[in-house]
């Protein structure tokens, strides 16, 4: 099973994305030692009622991730650690 790590996403406009499902959906692997690691999302804009899902991940940072109204998206964190938003 692979390990994905060290990703950075910056200055992305997702304001026209559909809110019917999570706009950002992060999924690592459940096997021990194969969580998605060290990912940064910075200066991301999303529509109101946007959802973010993080599963089987570690050391995930959301910096200045907001909706068009300036509020934070709805975060769902599952089987993950060190997720900061």
Tab-separated table of C-alpha atoms in Angstrom:
chain	number	residue	atom	x	y	z
A	1	UNK	CA	0.000	0.000	0.000
A	2	UNK	CA	1.505	3.384	-0.938
A	3	UNK	CA	1.874	6.453	1.232
A	4	UNK	CA	1.047	9.886	-0.169
A	5	UNK	CA	2.621	12.877	1.574
A	6	UNK	CA	3.938	16.435	1.298
A	7	UNK	CA	1.339	18.205	-0.828
A	8	UNK	CA	0.576	21.924	-0.900
A	9	UNK	CA	-2.465	23.584	-2.496
A	10	UNK	CA	-2.590	27.402	-2.594
A	11	UNK	CA	-4.682	30.209	-4.052
A	12	UNK	CA	-7.512	28.089	-5.434
A	13	UNK	CA	-10.987	29.422	-6.229
A	14	UNK	CA	-13.587	26.678	-5.827
A	15	UNK	CA	-16.558	29.037	-5.438
A	16	UNK	CA	-18.469	27.482	-8.351
A	17	UNK	CA	-18.161	23.894	-7.048
A	18	UNK	CA	-21.306	21.944	-6.153
A	19	UNK	CA	-22.039	21.623	-2.431
A	20	UNK	CA	-23.879	18.292	-2.877
A	21	UNK	CA	-20.768	16.432	-1.679
A	22	UNK	CA	-17.486	17.436	-0.018
A	23	UNK	CA	-15.557	19.924	-2.132
A	24	UNK	CA	-12.276	18.826	-0.570
A	25	UNK	CA	-12.238	15.081	0.099
A	26	UNK	CA	-8.989	13.747	1.563
A	27	UNK	CA	-8.655	9.966	1.900
A	28	UNK	CA	-5.544	8.111	2.961
A	29	UNK	CA	-5.326	4.365	3.477
A	30	UNK	CA	-6.552	2.682	6.659
A	31	UNK	CA	-3.540	0.347	6.839
A	32	UNK	CA	-1.103	1.279	9.620
A	33	UNK	CA	1.594	3.673	8.362
A	34	UNK	CA	-0.198	4.575	5.136
A	35	UNK	CA	-2.232	7.634	6.121
A	36	UNK	CA	-2.111	10.640	3.816
A	37	UNK	CA	0.428	12.987	5.474
A	38	UNK	CA	1.649	16.567	5.510
A	39	UNK	CA	-0.887	18.376	3.344
A	40	UNK	CA	-1.476	22.144	3.375
A	41	UNK	CA	-4.478	23.972	1.900
A	42	UNK	CA	-3.927	27.737	1.943
A	43	UNK	CA	-6.011	30.636	0.619
A	44	UNK	CA	-8.848	28.480	-0.694
A	45	UNK	CA	-12.286	29.966	-1.437
A	46	UNK	CA	-15.416	27.833	-1.561
A	47	UNK	CA	-19.159	28.389	-1.850
A	48	UNK	CA	-21.375	28.764	1.228
A	49	UNK	CA	-22.326	25.450	2.889
A	50	UNK	CA	-19.132	23.845	1.526
A	51	UNK	CA	-17.985	20.620	3.154
A	52	UNK	CA	-14.488	19.255	3.715
A	53	UNK	CA	-13.928	15.580	4.541
A	54	UNK	CA	-10.657	14.203	5.967
A	55	UNK	CA	-10.253	10.439	6.477
A	56	UNK	CA	-7.144	8.409	7.373
A	57	UNK	CA	-4.872	11.430	7.302
A	58	UNK	CA	-2.222	13.020	9.489
A	59	UNK	CA	-0.787	16.530	9.800
A	60	UNK	CA	-3.301	18.320	7.568
A	61	UNK	CA	-3.475	22.124	7.712
A	62	UNK	CA	-6.164	24.446	6.414
A	63	UNK	CA	-5.014	28.089	6.388
A	64	UNK	CA	-7.406	30.820	5.326
A	65	UNK	CA	-9.930	28.371	3.858
A	66	UNK	CA	-13.230	30.250	3.722
A	67	UNK	CA	-16.583	30.354	2.002
A	68	UNK	CA	-17.857	33.266	-0.077
A	69	UNK	CA	-19.559	34.692	3.027
A	70	UNK	CA	-16.262	34.551	4.948
A	71	UNK	CA	-17.224	31.672	7.226
A	72	UNK	CA	-15.410	28.373	7.602
A	73	UNK	CA	-16.572	25.317	5.659
A	74	UNK	CA	-18.113	22.338	7.463
A	75	UNK	CA	-15.350	19.895	8.440
A	76	UNK	CA	-15.840	16.147	8.945
A	77	UNK	CA	-12.725	14.483	10.382
A	78	UNK	CA	-12.598	10.656	10.582
A	79	UNK	CA	-9.724	8.440	11.801
A	80	UNK	CA	-7.243	11.301	11.435
A	81	UNK	CA	-4.854	13.176	13.701
A	82	UNK	CA	-3.260	16.613	13.751
A	83	UNK	CA	-5.861	18.261	11.516
A	84	UNK	CA	-5.842	22.041	11.993
A	85	UNK	CA	-8.442	24.431	10.607
